């Protein structure tokens, strides 16, 4: 199992800086997701690993070996395309065999390995079909088999679930993660869907404006976002400007922080707020909007700030939301759960 | 109500126009075929009887047979030249990245805007400047210029529809450029290349306007030979040759339809 390491990779197209000093480390056999909005550079980064994009600076290392100078056909990294890019004039078996055929492997070996690969994705009986005769989910499995049959060192997947409907997507995500664990291959996914990143990854790299803003395990990204962009992109977040004085915020419930005195931002997840009646220490406000979602109740509370604060509370059986216009107080469930960041990290 | 009346009138006009076009397109060919069976020595419609006499005359006419072979040879060469130049040109026009690409595209397709006669005369004058006489070679060159846009255009249309991601996929799976071209690109291009070849062949085979000016006087291609023949002969042999040519074109079309399907031609 080979590590994949990306070292200070940069790329510009004319005046547009697409990637800036991207660093990434994926340990052998682990799954890393490149997550970000469209245009953040995640696909360009993936394409540079495959060699489809030539970076201006930086290196790509697989198993400690620098592959930056190799042409795409000699990199031994497999790429699964967003639209699968199956060869329409070849059968499923011929598609899967393609990489072995161009390497001129003996015919018996090709047949055996194609059988194995198709078995791996549960398509053993479909070898004779053409891609056009397969469903979207089946086509995706063919693309994965075609990539894996070569026993590559790294598997790259560009939004592989985009073309599938919601039901199938979840099944395929779980199946793919199991398959990757079984064969133990270092994998890099590109996605703009945070739930997908949570399901699939050991580590998530959140990208924004051509940079990797944070690289960490999914829960750490959620609990300890390093910028307000990350906080807002992964899950929902209330972002409030605050002042730090003597190691605490100047908020109704002071939050301890190692930050120096001065302006800062505080990030509170909606589930870390609770709505309590009456006048206690906290943010006084008025219920602006309430939705009961079954398991939770979602409030928008107007606390005299430019944007209403969002609160998500577990719903007790039989209970309903408070009426619109009720005067309430917002309290932090845990002051440790609130995140205080410098103003510099506060771009959204 | 008025709407449906309007519709009905529109439909009637449309059907009328369709019938008229079919009549004008197919009618003359049918009449020529009918005339070719005339037993007597002059052109008459409807024919007075049924005879294969004039077909026999055609096959015994040494001059016509030579002209037919010349046309066959020339059309074959034009087809090869156009494929050899047109397919790479289409690649450059679609996949290439270089300055002046749109100018090159316009230039490649421009012969289509020019009457064949102009191309014929221009080639003739150009040749005269270098003391180059009308010959099979000049005929092949002038017809290639005339036919090249067909190939470029048909292949371009197909190439534009191909997913460039397939090339990347092929490279990612370990194939070199040549392997990708021969295993992935070419097979998908084949139907359009065959269609382009067939159209070029037919066009080069029965072109008169260009060939009139650039063909060798001693070895005329069939259409030019016929053009002169019509001026002195007025036997149904002319009709017999025409009927044979119609049949020849039909055979090419049927082969095309059988191998790649008519609906896929040009895609």
Coordinates of C-alpha atoms in Angstrom, one line a residue:
Chain A
X1 CA 0.0 0.0 0.0
X2 CA 1.6 3.2 -1.1
X3 CA 1.4 6.6 0.4
X4 CA 0.4 9.5 -1.8
X5 CA 2.0 12.8 -1.1
X6 CA 1.4 16.1 -2.7
X7 CA 4.0 18.7 -2.1
X8 CA 3.5 22.5 -2.7
X9 CA 1.5 22.0 -5.9
X10 CA 0.6 25.2 -7.9
X11 CA -1.1 25.8 -11.2
X12 CA -2.2 28.8 -13.0
X13 CA -4.1 29.3 -16.3
X14 CA -3.1 32.6 -17.7
X15 CA -4.0 35.1 -15.0
X16 CA -6.1 32.6 -13.0
X17 CA -4.4 31.0 -10.1
X18 CA -6.2 27.6 -9.9
X19 CA -4.0 25.9 -7.2
X20 CA -1.8 27.5 -4.7
X21 CA 0.8 25.6 -2.6
X22 CA -1.4 22.5 -2.1
X23 CA 0.0 20.0 0.4
X24 CA -1.7 16.7 1.0
X25 CA -0.7 13.4 2.6
X26 CA -2.7 10.2 2.2
X27 CA -1.4 7.2 4.1
X28 CA -1.3 3.9 2.3
X29 CA -4.8 2.4 2.1
X30 CA -6.6 5.4 3.4
X31 CA -9.3 7.4 1.7
X32 CA -9.0 11.2 1.4
X33 CA -11.8 13.4 0.0
X34 CA -11.2 16.7 -1.8
X35 CA -14.3 18.6 -0.8
X36 CA -15.2 22.1 -1.9
X37 CA -17.6 24.2 -4.0
X38 CA -17.3 24.2 -7.8
X39 CA -14.3 26.2 -9.0
X40 CA -12.3 25.6 -5.9
X41 CA -9.6 23.6 -7.8
X42 CA -10.4 20.1 -6.5
X43 CA -10.8 18.5 -9.9
X44 CA -7.6 20.3 -11.2
X45 CA -5.7 18.8 -8.2
X46 CA -7.1 15.3 -9.0
X47 CA -6.2 15.7 -12.6
X48 CA -2.6 16.7 -11.8
X49 CA -2.2 13.5 -9.8
X50 CA -3.2 11.6 -12.9
X51 CA -1.0 13.7 -15.1
X52 CA -3.8 15.2 -17.2
X53 CA -2.8 18.6 -15.9
X54 CA 0.8 19.8 -15.8
X55 CA 1.4 21.8 -12.6
X56 CA 3.7 24.9 -12.6
X57 CA 5.4 23.9 -9.4
X58 CA 5.3 21.1 -6.8
X59 CA 5.6 17.4 -6.8
X60 CA 3.4 14.3 -6.6
X61 CA 4.9 11.3 -4.9
X62 CA 3.5 7.8 -4.8
X63 CA 5.2 5.4 -2.4
X64 CA 8.0 7.9 -2.0
X65 CA 8.7 8.1 -5.7
X66 CA 8.3 11.3 -7.6
X67 CA 5.9 10.8 -10.5
X68 CA 5.5 14.4 -11.5
X69 CA 7.5 14.0 -14.7
X70 CA 5.9 10.9 -15.9
X71 CA 3.3 11.0 -18.8
X72 CA -0.3 9.9 -17.7
X73 CA 0.1 6.4 -19.3
X74 CA 3.1 5.5 -17.0
X75 CA 1.8 6.7 -13.6
X76 CA 0.1 3.6 -12.4
X77 CA -2.7 5.7 -10.8
X78 CA -6.2 4.8 -11.8
X79 CA -8.8 7.5 -12.6
X80 CA -12.6 7.0 -12.5
X81 CA -14.2 9.7 -14.6
X82 CA -17.3 11.6 -13.6
X83 CA -19.1 10.3 -16.7
X84 CA -17.2 7.0 -16.5
X85 CA -15.7 7.4 -20.0
X86 CA -16.3 3.8 -20.9
X87 CA -15.3 3.0 -24.5
X88 CA -18.7 2.7 -26.3
X89 CA -17.4 0.4 -29.1
X90 CA -16.0 -2.2 -26.7
X91 CA -17.9 -4.7 -24.6
X92 CA -17.8 -4.6 -20.8
X93 CA -15.2 -7.3 -20.8
X94 CA -13.1 -5.6 -23.5
X95 CA -13.3 -2.3 -21.5
X96 CA -12.0 -4.0 -18.4
X97 CA -9.4 -5.8 -20.4
X98 CA -8.2 -2.6 -22.1
X99 CA -5.3 -1.8 -19.8
X100 CA -4.0 -5.4 -19.9
X101 CA -4.5 -5.6 -23.7
X102 CA -2.4 -2.5 -24.4
X103 CA 0.3 -3.9 -22.1
X104 CA 0.2 -7.1 -24.3
X105 CA -0.4 -9.5 -21.4
X106 CA -1.0 -13.1 -22.4
X107 CA -4.5 -13.9 -23.3
X108 CA -5.1 -16.4 -20.6
X109 CA -4.0 -14.0 -17.9
X110 CA -6.2 -11.2 -19.3
X111 CA -9.2 -13.5 -19.2
X112 CA -8.5 -14.6 -15.7
X113 CA -8.0 -11.1 -14.3
X114 CA -11.0 -9.6 -16.1
X115 CA -13.1 -12.4 -14.6
X116 CA -11.8 -11.5 -11.2
X117 CA -12.3 -7.8 -11.6
X118 CA -15.9 -8.3 -12.8
X119 CA -16.5 -10.6 -9.9
X120 CA -15.3 -7.9 -7.5
X121 CA -18.0 -5.5 -8.7
X122 CA -20.6 -8.3 -9.0
X123 CA -20.9 -8.0 -12.8
X124 CA -19.6 -11.5 -13.8
X125 CA -22.5 -12.2 -16.2
X126 CA -22.3 -8.9 -18.0
X127 CA -19.0 -9.2 -19.8
X128 CA -20.6 -9.5 -23.2
X129 CA -22.8 -6.4 -23.0
X130 CA -22.0 -3.0 -24.3
X131 CA -21.8 0.0 -22.0
X132 CA -25.0 1.5 -23.6
X133 CA -27.0 -1.6 -22.4
X134 CA -26.1 -1.0 -18.8
X135 CA -27.7 1.2 -16.1
X136 CA -25.8 4.1 -14.6
X137 CA -24.8 2.2 -11.4
X138 CA -23.6 -0.8 -13.5
X139 CA -21.6 1.5 -15.7
X140 CA -19.9 2.9 -12.7
X141 CA -19.0 -0.5 -11.5
X142 CA -17.5 -1.3 -14.9
X143 CA -15.4 1.9 -14.7
X144 CA -14.2 0.8 -11.2
X145 CA -13.4 -2.7 -12.4
X146 CA -11.5 -1.3 -15.4
X147 CA -9.5 0.8 -13.0
X148 CA -8.8 -1.9 -10.4
X149 CA -7.9 -4.7 -12.8
X150 CA -4.5 -3.1 -13.3
X151 CA -3.8 -3.2 -9.5
X152 CA -2.9 0.5 -9.4
X153 CA -1.1 2.1 -6.5
X154 CA -3.7 4.9 -6.2
X155 CA -7.3 5.2 -7.1
X156 CA -8.7 8.6 -8.1
X157 CA -12.4 9.2 -8.4
X158 CA -13.9 12.4 -9.8
X159 CA -17.5 12.9 -8.4
X160 CA -18.3 9.2 -9.1
X161 CA -21.8 9.3 -7.7
X162 CA -23.0 12.5 -9.4
X163 CA -24.8 10.7 -12.1
X164 CA -26.7 8.4 -9.8
X165 CA -30.1 9.0 -8.1
X166 CA -30.2 9.6 -4.4
X167 CA -31.2 6.0 -3.4
X168 CA -28.6 4.3 -5.4
X169 CA -26.0 6.8 -4.4
X170 CA -26.0 5.9 -0.8
X171 CA -25.8 2.1 -1.5
X172 CA -22.9 2.6 -3.9
X173 CA -21.1 4.9 -1.5
X174 CA -21.2 2.3 1.2
X175 CA -20.4 -0.6 -1.2
X176 CA -17.4 1.3 -2.6
X177 CA -16.0 2.1 0.8
X178 CA -16.2 -1.6 1.7
X179 CA -14.5 -2.6 -1.6
X180 CA -11.7 -0.1 -1.0
X181 CA -11.2 -1.4 2.5
X182 CA -11.1 -5.0 1.2
X183 CA -8.4 -4.4 -1.3
X184 CA -6.7 -1.7 0.7
X185 CA -6.0 0.9 -2.0
X186 CA -5.1 4.5 -1.3
X187 CA -8.0 6.5 -2.8
X188 CA -8.7 10.1 -3.5
X189 CA -12.3 11.2 -4.1
X190 CA -13.5 14.6 -5.4
X191 CA -16.9 15.7 -4.3
X192 CA -18.9 18.8 -3.5
X193 CA -21.3 16.8 -1.3
X194 CA -20.3 17.0 2.4
X195 CA -22.4 14.0 3.4
X196 CA -20.5 11.9 0.8
X197 CA -17.2 13.1 2.2
X198 CA -18.3 12.1 5.7
X199 CA -19.3 8.6 4.6
X200 CA -16.3 7.8 2.5
X201 CA -13.3 9.4 4.1
X202 CA -10.6 8.8 6.6
X203 CA -9.5 12.4 6.0
X204 CA -11.2 15.3 4.3
X205 CA -9.4 18.1 2.5
X206 CA -11.6 21.2 2.4
X207 CA -10.6 23.3 -0.6
X208 CA -11.5 27.0 -1.3
X209 CA -10.0 29.3 -3.9
X210 CA -7.3 26.9 -5.0
X211 CA -6.0 26.2 -1.5
X212 CA -6.5 23.4 1.0
X213 CA -8.0 25.1 4.0
X214 CA -8.0 22.1 6.3
X215 CA -7.0 18.5 6.1
X216 CA -8.3 16.4 9.0
X217 CA -10.6 13.5 9.9
X218 CA -14.3 14.3 9.1
X219 CA -15.4 14.7 12.8
X220 CA -12.5 16.9 13.6
X221 CA -13.4 19.1 10.6
X222 CA -16.9 19.3 12.0
X223 CA -15.9 19.9 15.6
X224 CA -12.8 22.0 15.0
X225 CA -13.0 23.9 11.7
X226 CA -9.9 25.9 11.2
X227 CA -11.7 28.7 9.2
X228 CA -15.2 30.0 9.1
X229 CA -15.4 28.9 5.5
X230 CA -14.8 25.3 6.6
X231 CA -17.3 25.7 9.4
X232 CA -20.0 27.0 7.0
X233 CA -19.3 24.5 4.3
X234 CA -19.3 21.4 6.5
X235 CA -22.7 21.4 8.3
X236 CA -24.3 24.6 9.4
X237 CA -22.8 27.3 11.6
X238 CA -23.6 30.5 13.3
X239 CA -20.7 32.9 12.8
X240 CA -20.6 35.9 15.2
X241 CA -18.0 38.7 15.5
X242 CA -16.7 38.9 19.1
X243 CA -14.0 40.6 21.1
X244 CA -11.4 38.6 23.1
X245 CA -10.3 40.1 26.4
X246 CA -7.9 38.4 28.8
X247 CA -8.4 35.0 27.4
X248 CA -12.2 35.0 27.2
X249 CA -14.8 36.3 24.8
X250 CA -16.9 39.3 25.6
X251 CA -20.1 37.2 25.0
X252 CA -23.0 36.7 27.5
X253 CA -21.5 33.3 28.2
X254 CA -17.8 33.9 28.0
X255 CA -15.8 31.3 26.1
X256 CA -12.2 30.6 27.1
X257 CA -9.6 31.0 24.3
X258 CA -5.9 31.1 24.0
X259 CA -6.2 33.9 21.4
X260 CA -4.7 37.3 22.1
X261 CA -6.9 40.3 22.9
X262 CA -8.7 41.9 20.0
X263 CA -11.5 41.2 17.5
X264 CA -12.3 37.6 16.6
X265 CA -15.1 35.4 15.3
X266 CA -17.0 32.8 17.3
X267 CA -18.5 29.8 15.6
X268 CA -21.4 27.9 17.2
X269 CA -23.1 24.8 15.6
X270 CA -26.9 25.0 15.8
X271 CA -27.1 21.9 18.0
X272 CA -24.8 23.6 20.6
X273 CA -27.4 26.2 21.3
X274 CA -30.5 25.6 23.4
X275 CA -33.6 27.7 23.7
X276 CA -34.6 28.4 27.3
X277 CA -37.5 30.5 28.4
X278 CA -37.1 33.7 30.6
X279 CA -34.2 35.9 31.4
X280 CA -31.0 34.0 32.2
X281 CA -27.4 34.6 31.2
X282 CA -27.3 34.2 27.4
X283 CA -28.4 35.8 24.2
X284 CA -31.9 37.3 24.6
X285 CA -34.0 37.1 21.5
X286 CA -37.3 36.3 19.9
X287 CA -38.4 33.2 17.9
X288 CA -38.5 34.3 14.2
X289 CA -39.3 31.0 12.6
X290 CA -39.8 27.4 13.7
X291 CA -39.8 24.1 11.9
X292 CA -40.4 20.7 13.5
X293 CA -38.5 18.1 11.5
X294 CA -39.6 15.0 13.5
X295 CA -36.4 14.2 15.4
X296 CA -35.4 17.8 15.8
X297 CA -36.9 21.3 16.0
X298 CA -35.2 24.0 14.1
X299 CA -35.5 27.7 15.2
X300 CA -34.3 30.9 13.7
X301 CA -34.0 33.3 16.6
X302 CA -33.7 37.1 16.2
X303 CA -31.1 38.3 18.7
X304 CA -30.6 41.8 17.2
X305 CA -27.7 40.7 15.0
X306 CA -27.6 41.1 11.3
X307 CA -28.5 37.5 10.8
X308 CA -30.8 35.4 12.9
X309 CA -29.1 32.7 15.0
X310 CA -30.0 29.1 14.1
X311 CA -30.8 26.5 16.7
X312 CA -31.4 22.8 16.4
X313 CA -32.9 21.0 19.4
X314 CA -33.9 17.4 19.9
X315 CA -37.7 17.1 20.0
X316 CA -39.2 15.3 23.0
X317 CA -42.0 12.9 21.9
X318 CA -45.4 14.6 21.8
X319 CA -43.9 18.1 22.1
X320 CA -44.0 20.9 19.5
X321 CA -42.1 24.1 18.7
X322 CA -42.5 27.3 20.6
X323 CA -44.7 29.9 19.0
X324 CA -43.3 32.6 16.7
X325 CA -42.7 35.8 18.6
X326 CA -42.0 34.2 22.0
X327 CA -39.2 35.9 24.0
X328 CA -36.5 33.4 24.8
X329 CA -32.8 33.2 25.7
X330 CA -30.2 31.3 23.8
X331 CA -27.6 29.4 25.8
X332 CA -24.5 27.5 24.9
X333 CA -24.8 23.8 25.8
X334 CA -21.0 23.6 26.1
X335 CA -18.6 26.5 26.0
X336 CA -15.9 24.1 24.8
X337 CA -18.0 23.4 21.7
X338 CA -17.8 27.0 20.5
X339 CA -14.9 27.8 18.3
X340 CA -13.0 31.1 18.5
X341 CA -11.0 32.0 15.4
X342 CA -8.9 35.1 14.5
X343 CA -10.5 37.6 12.1
X344 CA -8.0 36.4 9.4
X345 CA -9.8 33.1 9.2
X346 CA -13.2 34.7 8.9
X347 CA -13.6 34.9 5.1
X348 CA -16.7 33.3 3.8
Chain B
X1 CA -61.7 25.7 -36.2
X2 CA -59.8 28.2 -38.4
X3 CA -56.6 26.8 -36.8
X4 CA -57.4 23.3 -38.0
X5 CA -58.4 24.6 -41.5
X6 CA -55.1 26.4 -41.6
X7 CA -53.3 23.2 -40.5
X8 CA -55.1 21.2 -43.2
X9 CA -54.2 23.7 -45.9
X10 CA -50.6 23.7 -44.7
X11 CA -50.5 20.0 -44.7
X12 CA -51.9 19.8 -48.2
X13 CA -49.3 22.3 -49.5
X14 CA -46.6 20.3 -47.8
X15 CA -47.7 17.0 -49.3
X16 CA -48.0 18.7 -52.7
X17 CA -44.5 20.1 -52.5
X18 CA -43.1 16.7 -51.3
X19 CA -44.8 14.9 -54.3
X20 CA -43.5 17.5 -56.7
X21 CA -39.9 17.2 -55.4
X22 CA -40.0 13.5 -55.6
X23 CA -41.4 13.7 -59.1
X24 CA -38.7 16.1 -60.2
X25 CA -35.9 14.2 -58.5
X26 CA -36.9 10.6 -59.3
X27 CA -39.0 11.2 -62.5
X28 CA -36.1 12.0 -64.9
X29 CA -34.1 9.0 -63.7
X30 CA -37.1 6.7 -64.3
X31 CA -37.7 8.2 -67.7
X32 CA -34.0 7.7 -68.6
X33 CA -34.1 4.1 -67.4
X34 CA -37.3 3.5 -69.5
X35 CA -35.7 5.0 -72.6
X36 CA -32.6 2.8 -72.3
X37 CA -34.8 -0.2 -73.2
X38 CA -35.8 1.3 -76.5
X39 CA -35.0 -1.2 -79.3
X40 CA -34.9 1.4 -82.1
X41 CA -32.0 3.8 -82.9
X42 CA -33.5 7.0 -81.5
X43 CA -34.7 8.3 -78.2
X44 CA -38.4 7.9 -77.6
X45 CA -40.6 7.9 -74.6
X46 CA -42.5 5.8 -73.9
X47 CA -40.2 3.2 -75.4
X48 CA -41.7 1.2 -78.3
X49 CA -40.5 -2.1 -76.9
X50 CA -38.1 -3.8 -74.6
X51 CA -34.5 -4.5 -75.6
X52 CA -31.1 -4.8 -73.9
X53 CA -29.5 -3.9 -77.2
X54 CA -28.1 -0.6 -76.1
X55 CA -26.6 -2.1 -73.0
X56 CA -24.7 -4.4 -75.3
X57 CA -23.5 -1.5 -77.3
X58 CA -22.2 0.2 -74.2
X59 CA -20.1 -2.7 -73.2
X60 CA -18.7 -3.2 -76.7
X61 CA -17.8 0.5 -77.0
X62 CA -14.1 0.6 -76.4
X63 CA -14.0 4.3 -75.8
X64 CA -16.7 4.3 -73.2
X65 CA -15.1 1.3 -71.4
X66 CA -11.8 3.1 -71.3
X67 CA -13.5 6.2 -70.0
X68 CA -15.2 4.1 -67.3
X69 CA -11.9 2.6 -66.2
X70 CA -10.3 6.1 -66.1
X71 CA -13.2 7.4 -63.9
X72 CA -12.9 4.4 -61.6
X73 CA -9.1 4.9 -61.3
X74 CA -9.4 8.6 -60.8
X75 CA -12.2 8.4 -58.3
X76 CA -10.3 5.8 -56.3
X77 CA -7.2 8.0 -56.1
X78 CA -9.2 11.1 -55.2
X79 CA -10.9 9.1 -52.4
X80 CA -7.5 8.0 -51.0
X81 CA -6.0 11.5 -51.3
X82 CA -9.0 13.1 -49.6
X83 CA -9.0 10.6 -46.7
X84 CA -5.3 11.0 -46.2
X85 CA -5.5 14.8 -46.1
X86 CA -9.0 15.2 -44.7
X87 CA -8.9 13.1 -41.6
X88 CA -5.8 14.7 -40.2
X89 CA -7.1 18.1 -41.2
X90 CA -10.4 17.4 -39.3
X91 CA -8.3 16.4 -36.2
X92 CA -6.4 19.7 -36.4
X93 CA -9.6 21.6 -36.8
X94 CA -11.3 20.0 -33.8
X95 CA -8.6 19.0 -31.4
X96 CA -5.7 21.3 -32.3
X97 CA -4.8 24.4 -30.3
X98 CA -3.0 27.0 -32.4
X99 CA -3.4 30.5 -33.7
X100 CA -5.4 31.1 -36.9
X101 CA -7.4 27.9 -36.3
X102 CA -10.7 29.4 -37.5
X103 CA -9.0 30.9 -40.5
X104 CA -7.7 27.5 -41.4
X105 CA -11.1 26.0 -40.9
X106 CA -12.6 28.5 -43.3
X107 CA -9.9 27.8 -45.8
X108 CA -10.4 24.1 -45.6
X109 CA -14.1 24.3 -46.3
X110 CA -13.9 27.1 -48.8
X111 CA -13.7 25.0 -52.0
X112 CA -17.3 24.0 -51.2
X113 CA -18.4 27.6 -51.8
X114 CA -16.7 27.7 -55.1
X115 CA -18.3 26.4 -58.4
X116 CA -16.5 23.4 -59.7
X117 CA -16.0 25.2 -63.0
X118 CA -13.9 27.9 -61.2
X119 CA -11.8 25.2 -59.6
X120 CA -11.3 23.5 -63.0
X121 CA -10.3 26.7 -64.8
X122 CA -8.1 27.9 -62.0
X123 CA -6.2 24.6 -61.9
X124 CA -5.9 24.7 -65.7
X125 CA -4.4 28.2 -65.7
X126 CA -2.2 27.4 -62.7
X127 CA -0.9 24.3 -64.6
X128 CA -0.4 26.3 -67.8
X129 CA 1.9 28.7 -65.9
X130 CA 4.2 25.7 -65.1
X131 CA 3.7 24.2 -68.5
X132 CA 1.8 21.4 -66.9
X133 CA -0.8 19.8 -69.2
X134 CA -4.2 18.3 -68.5
X135 CA -3.6 14.8 -67.3
X136 CA -4.9 12.1 -64.9
X137 CA -2.7 13.7 -62.3
X138 CA -4.2 17.2 -62.8
X139 CA -7.6 15.7 -62.7
X140 CA -6.9 13.9 -59.4
X141 CA -5.5 17.1 -58.0
X142 CA -8.4 19.3 -59.0
X143 CA -11.0 16.8 -57.9
X144 CA -9.3 16.4 -54.6
X145 CA -9.4 20.1 -54.0
X146 CA -13.1 20.0 -54.9
X147 CA -13.9 16.9 -52.7
X148 CA -11.7 17.6 -49.6
X149 CA -14.4 19.7 -47.8
X150 CA -16.8 16.7 -47.9
X151 CA -14.3 14.6 -45.9
X152 CA -13.3 17.3 -43.5
X153 CA -16.8 18.3 -42.8
X154 CA -18.2 14.8 -42.2
X155 CA -15.2 13.7 -40.1
X156 CA -15.2 17.0 -38.1
X157 CA -18.9 16.5 -37.2
X158 CA -18.1 13.1 -35.8
X159 CA -14.9 14.1 -34.0
X160 CA -16.7 17.0 -32.3
X161 CA -19.2 14.6 -30.9
X162 CA -16.5 12.3 -29.4
X163 CA -15.7 12.6 -25.7
X164 CA -12.1 13.7 -25.3
X165 CA -12.3 12.1 -21.9
X166 CA -12.1 8.7 -23.7
X167 CA -8.5 9.6 -24.8
X168 CA -7.6 10.5 -21.2
X169 CA -9.2 7.3 -20.0
X170 CA -7.1 5.4 -22.5
X171 CA -3.9 7.1 -21.5
X172 CA -4.7 6.5 -17.8
X173 CA -5.1 2.8 -18.5
X174 CA -1.6 2.8 -20.0
X175 CA -2.0 3.3 -23.7
X176 CA 0.4 5.5 -25.7
X177 CA -0.8 8.0 -28.2
X178 CA -0.7 5.7 -31.2
X179 CA -2.5 2.9 -29.3
X180 CA -5.2 5.4 -28.2
X181 CA -5.6 6.5 -31.8
X182 CA -5.9 3.1 -33.4
X183 CA -7.8 1.4 -30.6
X184 CA -10.2 4.1 -29.4
X185 CA -10.4 7.1 -31.8
X186 CA -10.3 5.4 -35.2
X187 CA -12.9 2.7 -34.5
X188 CA -15.4 5.4 -33.5
X189 CA -14.5 7.5 -36.5
X190 CA -14.8 4.6 -38.9
X191 CA -18.5 5.0 -39.9
X192 CA -18.0 8.7 -40.8
X193 CA -14.8 7.9 -42.6
X194 CA -16.5 5.2 -44.7
X195 CA -19.4 7.6 -45.4
X196 CA -16.9 10.3 -46.4
X197 CA -15.1 7.9 -48.6
X198 CA -18.3 6.8 -50.4
X199 CA -19.5 10.4 -51.0
X200 CA -16.1 11.4 -52.3
X201 CA -15.9 8.5 -54.6
X202 CA -19.4 9.1 -56.1
X203 CA -18.7 12.8 -56.4
X204 CA -15.3 12.3 -58.1
X205 CA -16.8 9.5 -60.3
X206 CA -19.5 11.6 -61.9
X207 CA -18.1 15.1 -61.7
X208 CA -18.2 17.1 -65.0
X209 CA -17.7 20.7 -64.1
X210 CA -14.2 20.3 -62.8
X211 CA -13.2 17.4 -65.0
X212 CA -14.2 19.2 -68.2
X213 CA -11.2 21.5 -67.8
X214 CA -8.5 19.4 -66.2
X215 CA -8.9 15.9 -67.7
X216 CA -6.6 14.4 -70.3
X217 CA -8.0 14.9 -73.8
X218 CA -6.9 11.4 -74.9
X219 CA -8.2 9.7 -71.8
X220 CA -11.4 11.4 -70.7
X221 CA -13.3 10.3 -67.7
X222 CA -16.8 8.9 -68.2
X223 CA -18.9 12.0 -67.5
X224 CA -16.8 14.2 -69.9
X225 CA -16.9 11.4 -72.5
X226 CA -20.7 11.4 -72.2
X227 CA -20.8 15.2 -72.4
X228 CA -19.1 15.1 -75.8
X229 CA -21.0 12.0 -76.9
X230 CA -24.4 13.6 -76.4
X231 CA -23.5 16.3 -78.9
X232 CA -23.0 13.8 -81.7
X233 CA -25.0 10.8 -80.7
X234 CA -28.7 10.6 -80.1
X235 CA -29.2 6.9 -79.6
X236 CA -30.6 5.3 -76.5
X237 CA -27.0 4.2 -75.7
X238 CA -26.7 7.5 -73.7
X239 CA -29.7 6.5 -71.7
X240 CA -28.3 3.0 -71.1
X241 CA -25.0 4.5 -69.8
X242 CA -27.0 6.8 -67.5
X243 CA -29.0 3.9 -66.2
X244 CA -25.8 2.0 -65.5
X245 CA -24.5 5.0 -63.6
X246 CA -27.7 5.3 -61.5
X247 CA -27.4 1.6 -60.7
X248 CA -23.7 2.0 -59.8
X249 CA -24.5 4.8 -57.3
X250 CA -27.3 2.8 -55.8
X251 CA -25.1 -0.2 -55.2
X252 CA -22.6 2.0 -53.3
X253 CA -25.5 3.4 -51.2
X254 CA -26.8 -0.1 -50.5
X255 CA -23.4 -1.3 -49.4
X256 CA -23.2 1.8 -47.1
X257 CA -26.6 1.2 -45.7
X258 CA -25.8 -2.5 -45.1
X259 CA -22.5 -1.9 -43.4
X260 CA -23.0 1.2 -41.3
X261 CA -26.7 2.1 -41.6
X262 CA -28.0 5.1 -43.6
X263 CA -29.1 6.9 -40.5
X264 CA -25.5 6.9 -39.1
X265 CA -23.9 8.3 -42.2
X266 CA -22.3 11.6 -41.6
X267 CA -22.7 11.4 -37.9

